[in-house]
Every structure is written in C-alpha cells, then in structure tokens.
Amino acid sequence: MKQIYLDNASTTFPKPDCVADAVGDFIRNCGVNINRGTYEAAYNTEEMVFETRQQLCELFHYPDCKNVIFTPNVTTSLNIAIKGLLLPGDHVLTSSMEHNAVMRPLTQLLDDGITFDRIPCSADGTLLSDTMEALIRPNTRALILTHASNVCGTMLPLKEAGDFCRRHHLLFIVDAAQTAGVFPIDMEAMHIDVLCFTGHKGLMGPQGIGGMIIRDEAASAIRPLISGGTGSLSHLEEIPEFLPDRLEPGTLNLPGIAGLHASLHFIRRTGMDVIRKHELELTDQFLSALRELNHIRLLGKRTTEGRTGVVSIQVKGLDSAQAAFLLEQQSGIMTRVGLHCAPGAHKTLNTFPEGTIRFSFGFFNTAEDVDTAVRALRAFADYREN
C-alpha cells in the first residue's frame, strides 16, 4: 500500500533532493566549524553561512544580514525573544490561536510579574481586530502573533497588526512557523521587530535549524538567553554586543544550515508563488469535497481565502484518534491527531478537549493524494453506520 504523507504542517516531507545532497556533502567533505579555524575550509563554510543569511534577508525583506540569528528551531527563537525582551511589569497582547511555543513562555513569565491578554478570534480562527484597542494598557509592551494557525490554517493579518503596533509603540514579534517559505512576509512593510521561523516546514530544510531576524533596536534591548563561546572577542568574558554573535553562542548546526541554504535556492528557483498556488489548489480540492460529506465537521475557513494548506476535521460519531489510525491502516494516509500543541486554538474552535484530525498539504503532494484522502473519509460514513 502506498504511503501518503499529509502532515506537512509538522515537517515537510519529502525534502527536495538538493537538501539531502547538501547535508550529506557537508558532513562527508567539509565538517569544519566557523569562527574558529583559520583555514580555507572554515572560510568557505563561513561564506555558505553568510549567503544563507543573505537569502533569508531577501526572502523576508530585511536589509542587514547580521541581524539573522540561527537557532535550533522556532520555539527557541520565540523563547529568546519573549524571555529576553519582556521585563517584570510588562503586559503583552497575543491571540487566542497561539501555539504553546508562545503560550508556555508567557505562562511561565507570569511568575515574574509579566501579564498577557488574548485577542479573541472567531470560531473559524479569524482575529477580531476591532477588540485590540480595548485591550491596550499603559504597560503594554509587545504584540506576539502567529501568522497562521497550525490547527486550522486560518491566517492572521500581519500588516494590520504591524500598523497597530507602530501606532502604539509596541514590539511586534511574529511566529512564522506555518508560513515562512510559502506566503510572502515583508518585515519592513509589516513593521515586524522580531520574525521567528523554522527551517524544516515551508522552508523545506532539515529539522534542527531555525532562526530569527531581529531589528537593531530590539537586539540592543534583549537579554541573551544563552551565552558562551562565539569565536569572537575571546579575550573577554562578557557577551559581545554586536550581532549575530550577541545571540548566537556555541557551535551552529552547520549541516542544517547547509541544507537550508540548498532549500532556499530550491524555493527561489521554483518560485514561492508556484509553491503556494500548488498547495492551495490541493487544499481547495480537499475543501470542496469535504463540503459534500455530511458526516465530516470542517474547522476553520470554508475556502482557501485567508488560509494555508492546513485543514482540521472531526468525523461525527467517531473518535479522532481512531479515525486517524484507520486512515493510515486502511489507506496509508499519515495525518496528525490531537490538540497540536495549541489548546487555546482548540478552545476557540470548540474542539477542546477532544481535538481534531489535521491534514496538511505540501508541494510534493498530488491531486491523487487528495482523492485518496477523500475516498477514505467518505468511507467513514459506512463505518459509522455499521
């Protein structure tokens, strides 16, 4: 039985061949560190890392590649930003659709006297922007927002939120885990102060590499979460003040950066618009079919307008975990089931605590994959009757 991977919101698979080639080539034929060695291989690796910073700046429309900070993942990036920028007494706005990568750090900081309010969202995940003004306090310091829900795919309005932050002199921290590499993000036009991303989802790189792009003003105010060797100013025991060294201690995941370097080239060659169009065509095909299945409850927006290729459902009368198990056992379809590390989003969608089955389409999926998934879901109507 053919295996059909529909869990691209967790990590894209398969990766472009060039990604595996780049990771393998680095490990086999290079394998050195940067900022330590004074030999040609180290300088060549440094050039590759510098080019990757440049690629990310071009992708996200930021002018200075020294402000690209590599981390293991978007969760680390968000923790660095949240715990490094917020101070006791600060108040934060976020949305009711956030992932635990945002909510757990914020909840942890309640013990330090940092408070937050959630901007409510509608039952399809749409941000209720007109409620934001009333939530502002004199001590509100930042707005932290996901670009798109990892549960139902609904996108949140970054440009509108960025304008709001600029009017109220707030830091704007964005979680782009679900959109980077597929949907355009312009840090300048959207007034984003800290953009946090992961490399292994829409950017199609390997796991274990992520990062953030941070404006100089935010970087000068941040307290580094981790400190250690950087290969620079080694005669001092103080943390360097300049970027990226200030926020990039220790040994970088250079095989991961090599893979990300290759995947960014793939995205540029292919065209982000082409990738997005393909994923949304598959999503539209899936949504259109689901609307005809009375035993399926569709979460989030009913069309592809304002959403990503992430679709969550419930099968009426059938436990989601059991349904997901049957999808794989009977049809080879791999999905994700449960609460997706976003309990607040599920409460907004009225799917807490039971959770949902999540289908997420990637660039390498096909219309035939969608047809197979629809046939499998259609068969659940007979399964329920029996």
mmCIF file of C-alpha atoms in Angstrom:
data_model
loop_
_atom_site.group_PDB
_atom_site.id
_atom_site.type_symbol
_atom_site.label_atom_id
_atom_site.label_comp_id
_atom_site.label_asym_id
_atom_site.label_seq_id
_atom_site.Cartn_x
_atom_site.Cartn_y
_atom_site.Cartn_z
ATOM 1 C CA MET A 1 0.000 0.000 0.000
ATOM 2 C CA LYS A 2 1.296 3.421 -0.956
ATOM 3 C CA GLN A 3 2.054 5.719 1.972
ATOM 4 C CA ILE A 4 0.654 9.231 1.601
ATOM 5 C CA TYR A 5 2.209 11.872 3.827
ATOM 6 C CA LEU A 6 -0.265 14.638 4.730
ATOM 7 C CA ASP A 7 1.441 16.047 7.822
ATOM 8 C CA ASN A 8 3.467 18.836 6.235
ATOM 9 C CA ALA A 9 2.471 21.321 8.952
ATOM 10 C CA SER A 10 4.593 19.220 11.293
ATOM 11 C CA THR A 11 7.521 18.995 8.892
ATOM 12 C CA THR A 12 7.624 18.957 5.105
ATOM 13 C CA PHE A 13 8.367 15.608 3.534
ATOM 14 C CA PRO A 14 9.896 14.677 1.248
ATOM 15 C CA LYS A 15 12.557 17.355 1.078
ATOM 16 C CA PRO A 16 13.991 18.477 -2.247
ATOM 17 C CA ASP A 17 16.839 16.156 -3.268
ATOM 18 C CA CYS A 18 19.272 19.061 -3.123
ATOM 19 C CA VAL A 19 18.698 19.365 0.643
ATOM 20 C CA ALA A 20 19.817 15.824 1.418
ATOM 21 C CA ASP A 21 22.713 16.248 -1.010
ATOM 22 C CA ALA A 22 23.867 19.438 0.722
ATOM 23 C CA VAL A 23 23.667 17.976 4.228
ATOM 24 C CA GLY A 24 25.485 14.808 3.178
ATOM 25 C CA ASP A 25 28.150 16.709 1.256
ATOM 26 C CA PHE A 26 28.868 18.957 4.210
ATOM 27 C CA ILE A 27 29.246 16.052 6.615
ATOM 28 C CA ARG A 28 31.307 13.931 4.222
ATOM 29 C CA ASN A 29 33.506 16.546 2.598
ATOM 30 C CA CYS A 30 33.762 19.537 4.910
ATOM 31 C CA GLY A 31 32.576 19.162 8.505
ATOM 32 C CA VAL A 32 34.502 22.090 9.985
ATOM 33 C CA ASN A 33 33.356 24.885 12.274
ATOM 34 C CA ILE A 34 33.256 28.593 11.538
ATOM 35 C CA ASN A 35 34.707 31.484 13.563
ATOM 36 C CA ARG A 36 37.342 29.101 14.935
ATOM 37 C CA GLY A 37 39.505 27.763 12.125
ATOM 38 C CA THR A 38 41.959 29.878 10.121
ATOM 39 C CA TYR A 39 42.000 27.625 7.062
ATOM 40 C CA GLU A 40 40.259 27.612 3.710
ATOM 41 C CA ALA A 41 37.553 25.063 4.567
ATOM 42 C CA ALA A 42 36.431 27.219 7.507
ATOM 43 C CA TYR A 43 36.369 30.332 5.327
ATOM 44 C CA ASN A 44 34.323 28.508 2.659
ATOM 45 C CA THR A 45 31.840 27.357 5.292
ATOM 46 C CA GLU A 46 31.578 30.890 6.650
ATOM 47 C CA GLU A 47 30.760 32.051 3.131
ATOM 48 C CA MET A 48 27.961 29.484 2.902
ATOM 49 C CA VAL A 49 26.513 30.651 6.235
ATOM 50 C CA PHE A 50 26.772 34.292 5.146
ATOM 51 C CA GLU A 51 24.963 33.504 1.886
ATOM 52 C CA THR A 52 22.182 31.765 3.841
ATOM 53 C CA ARG A 53 21.741 34.880 5.980
ATOM 54 C CA GLN A 54 21.518 36.912 2.784
ATOM 55 C CA GLN A 55 18.929 34.525 1.317
ATOM 56 C CA LEU A 56 16.763 34.880 4.418
ATOM 57 C CA CYS A 57 17.026 38.667 4.364
ATOM 58 C CA GLU A 58 15.946 38.668 0.735
ATOM 59 C CA LEU A 59 13.051 36.327 1.456
ATOM 60 C CA PHE A 60 11.750 38.322 4.419
ATOM 61 C CA HIS A 61 12.694 41.803 3.175
ATOM 62 C CA TYR A 62 15.185 42.888 5.804
ATOM 63 C CA PRO A 63 18.220 44.949 4.813
ATOM 64 C CA ASP A 64 21.035 43.673 7.078
ATOM 65 C CA CYS A 65 22.064 40.019 7.222
ATOM 66 C CA LYS A 66 23.973 40.405 10.501
ATOM 67 C CA ASN A 67 20.520 40.521 12.131
ATOM 68 C CA VAL A 68 19.780 36.926 11.092
ATOM 69 C CA ILE A 69 20.265 34.705 14.132
ATOM 70 C CA PHE A 70 20.392 30.923 13.734
ATOM 71 C CA THR A 71 18.761 28.758 16.405
ATOM 72 C CA PRO A 72 17.702 25.099 16.570
ATOM 73 C CA ASN A 73 14.022 25.872 15.862
ATOM 74 C CA VAL A 74 11.244 28.454 16.047
ATOM 75 C CA THR A 75 10.474 27.522 19.661
ATOM 76 C CA THR A 76 13.994 28.517 20.697
ATOM 77 C CA SER A 77 13.700 31.737 18.707
ATOM 78 C CA LEU A 78 10.420 32.649 20.406
ATOM 79 C CA ASN A 79 11.833 31.881 23.840
ATOM 80 C CA ILE A 80 14.861 34.070 23.176
ATOM 81 C CA ALA A 81 12.629 36.941 22.066
ATOM 82 C CA ILE A 82 9.949 36.608 24.738
ATOM 83 C CA LYS A 83 12.205 35.967 27.727
ATOM 84 C CA GLY A 84 14.891 38.334 26.529
ATOM 85 C CA LEU A 85 12.726 41.370 25.778
ATOM 86 C CA LEU A 86 9.972 41.305 28.404
ATOM 87 C CA LEU A 87 10.512 42.777 31.873
ATOM 88 C CA PRO A 88 8.605 42.464 35.163
ATOM 89 C CA GLY A 89 5.547 44.682 34.978
ATOM 90 C CA ASP A 90 5.209 44.372 31.205
ATOM 91 C CA HIS A 91 1.887 43.490 29.617
ATOM 92 C CA VAL A 92 1.610 41.574 26.334
ATOM 93 C CA LEU A 93 -1.106 41.030 23.764
ATOM 94 C CA THR A 94 -1.346 37.774 21.853
ATOM 95 C CA SER A 95 -4.121 35.865 20.073
ATOM 96 C CA SER A 96 -6.358 33.005 21.147
ATOM 97 C CA MET A 97 -4.893 30.896 18.306
ATOM 98 C CA GLU A 98 -1.301 30.712 19.522
ATOM 99 C CA HIS A 99 0.882 27.615 19.700
ATOM 100 C CA ASN A 100 2.404 26.560 23.026
ATOM 101 C CA ALA A 101 5.739 27.863 21.742
ATOM 102 C CA VAL A 102 4.267 31.262 22.610
ATOM 103 C CA MET A 103 1.822 30.393 25.386
ATOM 104 C CA ARG A 104 4.134 28.337 27.579
ATOM 105 C CA PRO A 105 6.853 31.008 27.799
ATOM 106 C CA LEU A 106 4.203 33.652 28.520
ATOM 107 C CA THR A 107 2.576 31.481 31.177
ATOM 108 C CA GLN A 108 5.974 30.770 32.694
ATOM 109 C CA LEU A 109 6.652 34.512 32.919
ATOM 110 C CA LEU A 110 3.511 35.137 34.955
ATOM 111 C CA ASP A 111 5.666 34.256 37.969
ATOM 112 C CA ASP A 112 7.942 37.165 37.041
ATOM 113 C CA GLY A 113 5.146 39.716 37.015
ATOM 114 C CA ILE A 114 4.597 39.716 33.247
ATOM 115 C CA THR A 115 0.939 39.548 32.206
ATOM 116 C CA PHE A 116 -0.887 38.950 28.943
ATOM 117 C CA ASP A 117 -4.297 39.207 27.335
ATOM 118 C CA ARG A 118 -5.532 37.145 24.410
ATOM 119 C CA ILE A 119 -7.108 38.940 21.483
ATOM 120 C CA PRO A 120 -10.222 36.869 20.781
ATOM 121 C CA CYS A 121 -10.765 35.115 17.478
ATOM 122 C CA SER A 122 -13.969 33.939 15.846
ATOM 123 C CA ALA A 123 -14.991 30.297 15.623
ATOM 124 C CA ASP A 124 -13.083 29.914 12.333
ATOM 125 C CA GLY A 125 -9.874 31.366 13.802
ATOM 126 C CA THR A 126 -10.194 34.892 12.357
ATOM 127 C CA LEU A 127 -8.615 37.571 14.548
ATOM 128 C CA LEU A 128 -11.202 40.004 15.934
ATOM 129 C CA SER A 129 -9.034 43.021 15.291
ATOM 130 C CA ASP A 130 -11.598 45.531 16.470
ATOM 131 C CA THR A 131 -11.118 44.276 20.043
ATOM 132 C CA MET A 132 -7.410 45.124 20.167
ATOM 133 C CA GLU A 133 -7.674 48.792 21.164
ATOM 134 C CA ALA A 134 -9.682 47.992 24.289
ATOM 135 C CA LEU A 135 -7.001 45.551 25.475
ATOM 136 C CA ILE A 136 -4.187 48.115 25.437
ATOM 137 C CA ARG A 137 -2.832 49.133 28.867
ATOM 138 C CA PRO A 138 -0.278 51.788 29.813
ATOM 139 C CA ASN A 139 2.278 48.996 30.401
ATOM 140 C CA THR A 140 1.572 47.042 27.196
ATOM 141 C CA ARG A 141 4.981 46.326 25.670
ATOM 142 C CA ALA A 142 4.505 43.873 22.824
ATOM 143 C CA LEU A 143 2.156 42.043 20.498
ATOM 144 C CA ILE A 144 3.061 38.414 19.784
ATOM 145 C CA LEU A 145 1.188 36.854 16.898
ATOM 146 C CA THR A 146 1.233 33.723 14.807
ATOM 147 C CA HIS A 147 0.978 34.316 11.074
ATOM 148 C CA ALA A 148 -1.256 31.273 10.615
ATOM 149 C CA SER A 149 -2.868 28.709 12.876
ATOM 150 C CA ASN A 150 -1.197 25.327 12.926
ATOM 151 C CA VAL A 151 -4.594 23.810 13.753
ATOM 152 C CA CYS A 152 -6.985 25.135 11.100
ATOM 153 C CA GLY A 153 -4.758 27.155 8.732
ATOM 154 C CA THR A 154 -6.506 30.489 9.285
ATOM 155 C CA MET A 155 -4.129 33.377 8.647
ATOM 156 C CA LEU A 156 -3.875 36.403 10.913
ATOM 157 C CA PRO A 157 -3.429 39.922 9.477
ATOM 158 C CA LEU A 158 0.235 40.823 9.957
ATOM 159 C CA LYS A 159 0.090 44.142 8.106
ATOM 160 C CA GLU A 160 -2.876 45.366 10.148
ATOM 161 C CA ALA A 161 -1.255 44.141 13.362
ATOM 162 C CA GLY A 162 2.054 45.770 12.451
ATOM 163 C CA ASP A 163 0.349 49.100 11.814
ATOM 164 C CA PHE A 164 -1.370 48.757 15.195
ATOM 165 C CA CYS A 165 1.981 48.149 16.890
ATOM 166 C CA ARG A 166 3.531 51.141 15.212
ATOM 167 C CA ARG A 167 0.696 53.430 16.355
ATOM 168 C CA HIS A 168 1.007 52.215 19.925
ATOM 169 C CA HIS A 169 4.826 51.904 20.009
ATOM 170 C CA LEU A 170 4.701 48.170 20.687
ATOM 171 C CA LEU A 171 7.232 45.498 19.848
ATOM 172 C CA PHE A 172 5.859 43.183 17.180
ATOM 173 C CA ILE A 173 7.026 39.563 17.484
ATOM 174 C CA VAL A 174 5.816 37.149 14.794
ATOM 175 C CA ASP A 175 5.703 33.352 14.765
ATOM 176 C CA ALA A 176 6.078 32.422 11.091
ATOM 177 C CA ALA A 177 6.395 28.660 11.634
ATOM 178 C CA GLN A 178 3.462 27.820 9.348
ATOM 179 C CA THR A 179 4.018 30.367 6.581
ATOM 180 C CA ALA A 180 7.728 31.031 6.021
ATOM 181 C CA GLY A 181 8.700 29.919 2.531
ATOM 182 C CA VAL A 182 5.127 29.696 1.240
ATOM 183 C CA PHE A 183 3.469 33.052 1.980
ATOM 184 C CA PRO A 184 5.174 36.426 1.482
ATOM 185 C CA ILE A 185 6.406 38.186 4.625
ATOM 186 C CA ASP A 186 7.800 41.712 4.423
ATOM 187 C CA MET A 187 9.385 42.749 7.715
ATOM 188 C CA GLU A 188 9.675 46.354 6.634
ATOM 189 C CA ALA A 189 6.138 46.808 5.311
ATOM 190 C CA MET A 190 4.619 44.838 8.201
ATOM 191 C CA HIS A 191 6.689 46.656 10.870
ATOM 192 C CA ILE A 192 7.919 43.375 12.368
ATOM 193 C CA ASP A 193 10.570 43.743 15.076
ATOM 194 C CA VAL A 194 11.342 40.052 15.579
ATOM 195 C CA LEU A 195 10.483 37.403 12.981
ATOM 196 C CA CYS A 196 10.829 33.827 14.253
ATOM 197 C CA PHE A 197 10.964 30.968 11.761
ATOM 198 C CA THR A 198 11.817 27.300 11.489
ATOM 199 C CA GLY A 199 13.699 25.758 8.614
ATOM 200 C CA HIS A 200 12.031 22.368 8.341
ATOM 201 C CA LYS A 201 8.457 23.290 7.379
ATOM 202 C CA GLY A 202 7.648 25.589 4.442
ATOM 203 C CA LEU A 203 11.334 26.420 4.031
ATOM 204 C CA MET A 204 11.861 22.685 3.234
ATOM 205 C CA GLY A 205 15.138 22.392 5.126
ATOM 206 C CA PRO A 206 16.144 19.686 7.625
ATOM 207 C CA GLN A 207 14.965 19.518 11.211
ATOM 208 C CA GLY A 208 17.098 21.189 13.863
ATOM 209 C CA ILE A 209 17.648 24.520 12.128
ATOM 210 C CA GLY A 210 15.609 27.671 12.638
ATOM 211 C CA GLY A 211 16.191 31.269 13.449
ATOM 212 C CA MET A 212 15.034 34.800 13.911
ATOM 213 C CA ILE A 213 15.589 38.162 12.320
ATOM 214 C CA ILE A 214 15.715 40.908 14.920
ATOM 215 C CA ARG A 215 15.839 44.663 14.413
ATOM 216 C CA ASP A 216 18.765 46.575 15.922
ATOM 217 C CA GLU A 217 16.523 48.374 18.417
ATOM 218 C CA ALA A 218 15.172 45.100 19.798
ATOM 219 C CA ALA A 219 18.606 43.460 19.708
ATOM 220 C CA SER A 220 20.114 46.215 21.823
ATOM 221 C CA ALA A 221 17.381 45.745 24.446
ATOM 222 C CA ILE A 222 17.363 41.945 24.565
ATOM 223 C CA ARG A 223 18.984 39.965 27.358
ATOM 224 C CA PRO A 224 20.641 36.907 25.782
ATOM 225 C CA LEU A 225 19.031 33.688 26.953
ATOM 226 C CA ILE A 226 22.204 31.671 26.362
ATOM 227 C CA SER A 227 25.822 32.797 26.478
ATOM 228 C CA GLY A 228 29.126 31.157 25.706
ATOM 229 C CA GLY A 229 31.853 30.969 23.131
ATOM 230 C CA THR A 230 31.403 32.752 19.815
ATOM 231 C CA GLY A 231 34.918 32.688 18.402
ATOM 232 C CA SER A 232 34.996 36.489 18.658
ATOM 233 C CA LEU A 233 36.452 38.709 21.403
ATOM 234 C CA SER A 234 37.760 35.573 23.059
ATOM 235 C CA HIS A 235 39.901 37.637 25.460
ATOM 236 C CA LEU A 236 36.708 38.882 27.176
ATOM 237 C CA GLU A 237 34.312 37.057 29.479
ATOM 238 C CA GLU A 238 31.483 39.441 28.612
ATOM 239 C CA ILE A 239 28.973 38.746 25.849
ATOM 240 C CA PRO A 240 29.785 40.568 22.581
ATOM 241 C CA GLU A 241 27.439 43.478 21.900
ATOM 242 C CA PHE A 242 27.333 43.026 18.132
ATOM 243 C CA LEU A 243 25.159 40.727 16.025
ATOM 244 C CA PRO A 244 24.941 37.897 15.272
ATOM 245 C CA ASP A 245 27.442 36.920 17.986
ATOM 246 C CA ARG A 246 25.414 38.502 20.795
ATOM 247 C CA LEU A 247 22.611 35.960 20.270
ATOM 248 C CA GLU A 248 24.479 33.094 18.568
ATOM 249 C CA PRO A 249 26.800 31.412 21.087
ATOM 250 C CA GLY A 250 28.183 27.920 20.715
ATOM 251 C CA THR A 251 28.526 25.703 17.670
ATOM 252 C CA LEU A 252 25.933 26.259 14.979
ATOM 253 C CA ASN A 253 24.101 23.414 13.240
ATOM 254 C CA LEU A 254 26.195 23.804 10.118
ATOM 255 C CA PRO A 255 24.864 20.676 8.333
ATOM 256 C CA GLY A 256 21.387 22.085 8.957
ATOM 257 C CA ILE A 257 22.364 25.490 7.597
ATOM 258 C CA ALA A 258 23.850 23.776 4.530
ATOM 259 C CA GLY A 259 20.505 22.049 3.988
ATOM 260 C CA LEU A 260 18.621 25.293 4.497
ATOM 261 C CA HIS A 261 20.972 27.046 2.070
ATOM 262 C CA ALA A 262 20.033 24.445 -0.552
ATOM 263 C CA SER A 263 16.291 24.560 0.193
ATOM 264 C CA LEU A 264 16.242 28.349 -0.094
ATOM 265 C CA HIS A 265 17.834 28.035 -3.528
ATOM 266 C CA PHE A 266 15.154 25.477 -4.429
ATOM 267 C CA ILE A 267 12.370 27.844 -3.336
ATOM 268 C CA ARG A 268 13.864 30.683 -5.320
ATOM 269 C CA ARG A 269 14.299 28.556 -8.457
ATOM 270 C CA THR A 270 10.822 27.081 -8.195
ATOM 271 C CA GLY A 271 9.103 30.289 -7.149
ATOM 272 C CA MET A 272 7.289 30.809 -3.870
ATOM 273 C CA ASP A 273 4.171 31.802 -5.806
ATOM 274 C CA VAL A 274 4.262 28.473 -7.672
ATOM 275 C CA ILE A 275 4.632 26.541 -4.409
ATOM 276 C CA ARG A 276 1.787 28.420 -2.743
ATOM 277 C CA LYS A 277 -0.503 28.056 -5.767
ATOM 278 C CA HIS A 278 0.006 24.284 -5.873
ATOM 279 C CA GLU A 279 -0.604 23.815 -2.139
ATOM 280 C CA LEU A 280 -3.752 25.942 -2.198
ATOM 281 C CA GLU A 281 -5.110 24.142 -5.264
ATOM 282 C CA LEU A 282 -4.825 20.862 -3.380
ATOM 283 C CA THR A 283 -6.430 22.489 -0.340
ATOM 284 C CA ASP A 284 -9.297 23.799 -2.447
ATOM 285 C CA GLN A 285 -9.827 20.345 -3.961
ATOM 286 C CA PHE A 286 -9.980 18.860 -0.454
ATOM 287 C CA LEU A 287 -12.279 21.550 0.982
ATOM 288 C CA SER A 288 -14.690 21.282 -1.949
ATOM 289 C CA ALA A 289 -15.029 17.541 -1.414
ATOM 290 C CA LEU A 290 -15.420 17.848 2.354
ATOM 291 C CA ARG A 291 -18.344 20.238 1.996
ATOM 292 C CA GLU A 292 -20.318 17.393 0.411
ATOM 293 C CA LEU A 293 -19.685 14.952 3.293
ATOM 294 C CA ASN A 294 -22.348 15.403 5.958
ATOM 295 C CA HIS A 295 -20.522 13.221 8.489
ATOM 296 C CA ILE A 296 -17.430 15.457 8.421
ATOM 297 C CA ARG A 297 -17.139 18.599 10.540
ATOM 298 C CA LEU A 298 -14.764 21.054 8.876
ATOM 299 C CA LEU A 299 -12.917 23.528 11.083
ATOM 300 C CA GLY A 300 -11.663 26.952 10.052
ATOM 301 C CA LYS A 301 -12.449 28.788 6.845
ATOM 302 C CA ARG A 302 -14.568 27.080 4.215
ATOM 303 C CA THR A 303 -12.456 28.263 1.269
ATOM 304 C CA THR A 304 -8.753 28.930 0.616
ATOM 305 C CA GLU A 305 -9.214 32.670 1.102
ATOM 306 C CA GLY A 306 -7.071 33.716 4.080
ATOM 307 C CA ARG A 307 -5.827 30.238 4.925
ATOM 308 C CA THR A 308 -2.879 27.919 4.441
ATOM 309 C CA GLY A 309 -2.876 24.291 3.313
ATOM 310 C CA VAL A 310 -3.760 23.090 6.831
ATOM 311 C CA VAL A 311 -7.226 21.545 7.273
ATOM 312 C CA SER A 312 -8.585 20.097 10.518
ATOM 313 C CA ILE A 313 -11.713 17.977 10.712
ATOM 314 C CA GLN A 314 -13.746 15.814 13.034
ATOM 315 C CA VAL A 315 -15.643 12.702 11.944
ATOM 316 C CA LYS A 316 -19.064 12.829 13.575
ATOM 317 C CA GLY A 317 -19.608 9.853 15.828
ATOM 318 C CA LEU A 318 -16.018 8.611 15.514
ATOM 319 C CA ASP A 319 -13.109 9.335 17.841
ATOM 320 C CA SER A 320 -10.410 11.352 16.063
ATOM 321 C CA ALA A 321 -7.584 9.086 17.194
ATOM 322 C CA GLN A 322 -9.441 6.023 15.939
ATOM 323 C CA ALA A 323 -10.223 7.737 12.638
ATOM 324 C CA ALA A 324 -6.579 8.745 12.142
ATOM 325 C CA PHE A 325 -5.480 5.178 12.908
ATOM 326 C CA LEU A 326 -7.904 3.810 10.325
ATOM 327 C CA LEU A 327 -6.756 6.348 7.729
ATOM 328 C CA GLU A 328 -3.220 5.005 7.950
ATOM 329 C CA GLN A 329 -4.047 1.327 8.375
ATOM 330 C CA GLN A 330 -6.609 1.178 5.567
ATOM 331 C CA SER A 331 -5.406 3.862 3.145
ATOM 332 C CA GLY A 332 -1.786 4.647 4.045
ATOM 333 C CA ILE A 333 -2.645 8.274 4.892
ATOM 334 C CA MET A 334 -0.438 9.900 7.522
ATOM 335 C CA THR A 335 -2.064 12.778 9.424
ATOM 336 C CA ARG A 336 -1.740 14.342 12.860
ATOM 337 C CA VAL A 337 -4.382 13.870 15.512
ATOM 338 C CA GLY A 338 -4.988 15.562 18.881
ATOM 339 C CA LEU A 339 -4.543 19.090 20.199
ATOM 340 C CA HIS A 340 -1.478 20.003 18.094
ATOM 341 C CA CYS A 341 0.275 21.813 20.980
ATOM 342 C CA ALA A 342 -2.321 24.594 20.732
ATOM 343 C CA PRO A 343 -5.055 24.078 23.358
ATOM 344 C CA GLY A 344 -6.116 27.733 23.181
ATOM 345 C CA ALA A 345 -6.753 27.419 19.459
ATOM 346 C CA HIS A 346 -8.875 24.325 20.014
ATOM 347 C CA LYS A 347 -10.895 26.155 22.661
ATOM 348 C CA THR A 348 -11.508 28.926 20.121
ATOM 349 C CA LEU A 349 -12.584 26.358 17.514
ATOM 350 C CA ASN A 350 -14.744 24.475 20.035
ATOM 351 C CA THR A 351 -12.736 21.272 19.604
ATOM 352 C CA PHE A 352 -11.272 21.083 23.101
ATOM 353 C CA PRO A 353 -10.542 18.634 24.666
ATOM 354 C CA GLU A 354 -11.261 16.013 22.002
ATOM 355 C CA GLY A 355 -9.023 17.536 19.314
ATOM 356 C CA THR A 356 -9.105 17.000 15.557
ATOM 357 C CA ILE A 357 -7.513 15.169 12.652
ATOM 358 C CA ARG A 358 -5.227 17.529 10.756
ATOM 359 C CA PHE A 359 -4.421 17.199 7.054
ATOM 360 C CA SER A 360 -1.667 19.480 5.750
ATOM 361 C CA PHE A 361 -0.645 19.613 2.111
ATOM 362 C CA GLY A 362 2.841 20.239 0.793
ATOM 363 C CA PHE A 363 4.475 21.000 -2.521
ATOM 364 C CA PHE A 364 5.191 17.342 -3.285
ATOM 365 C CA ASN A 365 1.626 16.144 -2.707
ATOM 366 C CA THR A 366 -0.616 15.452 -5.696
ATOM 367 C CA ALA A 367 -4.278 15.631 -6.646
ATOM 368 C CA GLU A 368 -4.316 11.820 -6.461
ATOM 369 C CA ASP A 369 -3.242 12.055 -2.808
ATOM 370 C CA VAL A 370 -6.224 14.297 -2.117
ATOM 371 C CA ASP A 371 -8.587 11.933 -3.939
ATOM 372 C CA THR A 372 -7.361 9.026 -1.828
ATOM 373 C CA ALA A 373 -7.911 11.006 1.374
ATOM 374 C CA VAL A 374 -11.436 11.985 0.306
ATOM 375 C CA ARG A 375 -12.351 8.390 -0.576
ATOM 376 C CA ALA A 376 -11.105 7.247 2.820
ATOM 377 C CA LEU A 377 -13.147 9.890 4.624
ATOM 378 C CA ARG A 378 -16.233 9.133 2.541
ATOM 379 C CA ALA A 379 -15.982 5.501 3.635
ATOM 380 C CA PHE A 380 -16.276 6.562 7.271
ATOM 381 C CA ALA A 381 -19.976 7.217 6.686
ATOM 382 C CA ASP A 382 -20.482 3.475 6.141
ATOM 383 C CA TYR A 383 -18.155 2.679 9.052
ATOM 384 C CA ARG A 384 -20.287 4.750 11.431
ATOM 385 C CA GLU A 385 -23.498 3.068 10.276
ATOM 386 C CA ASN A 386 -22.005 -0.359 10.915
#
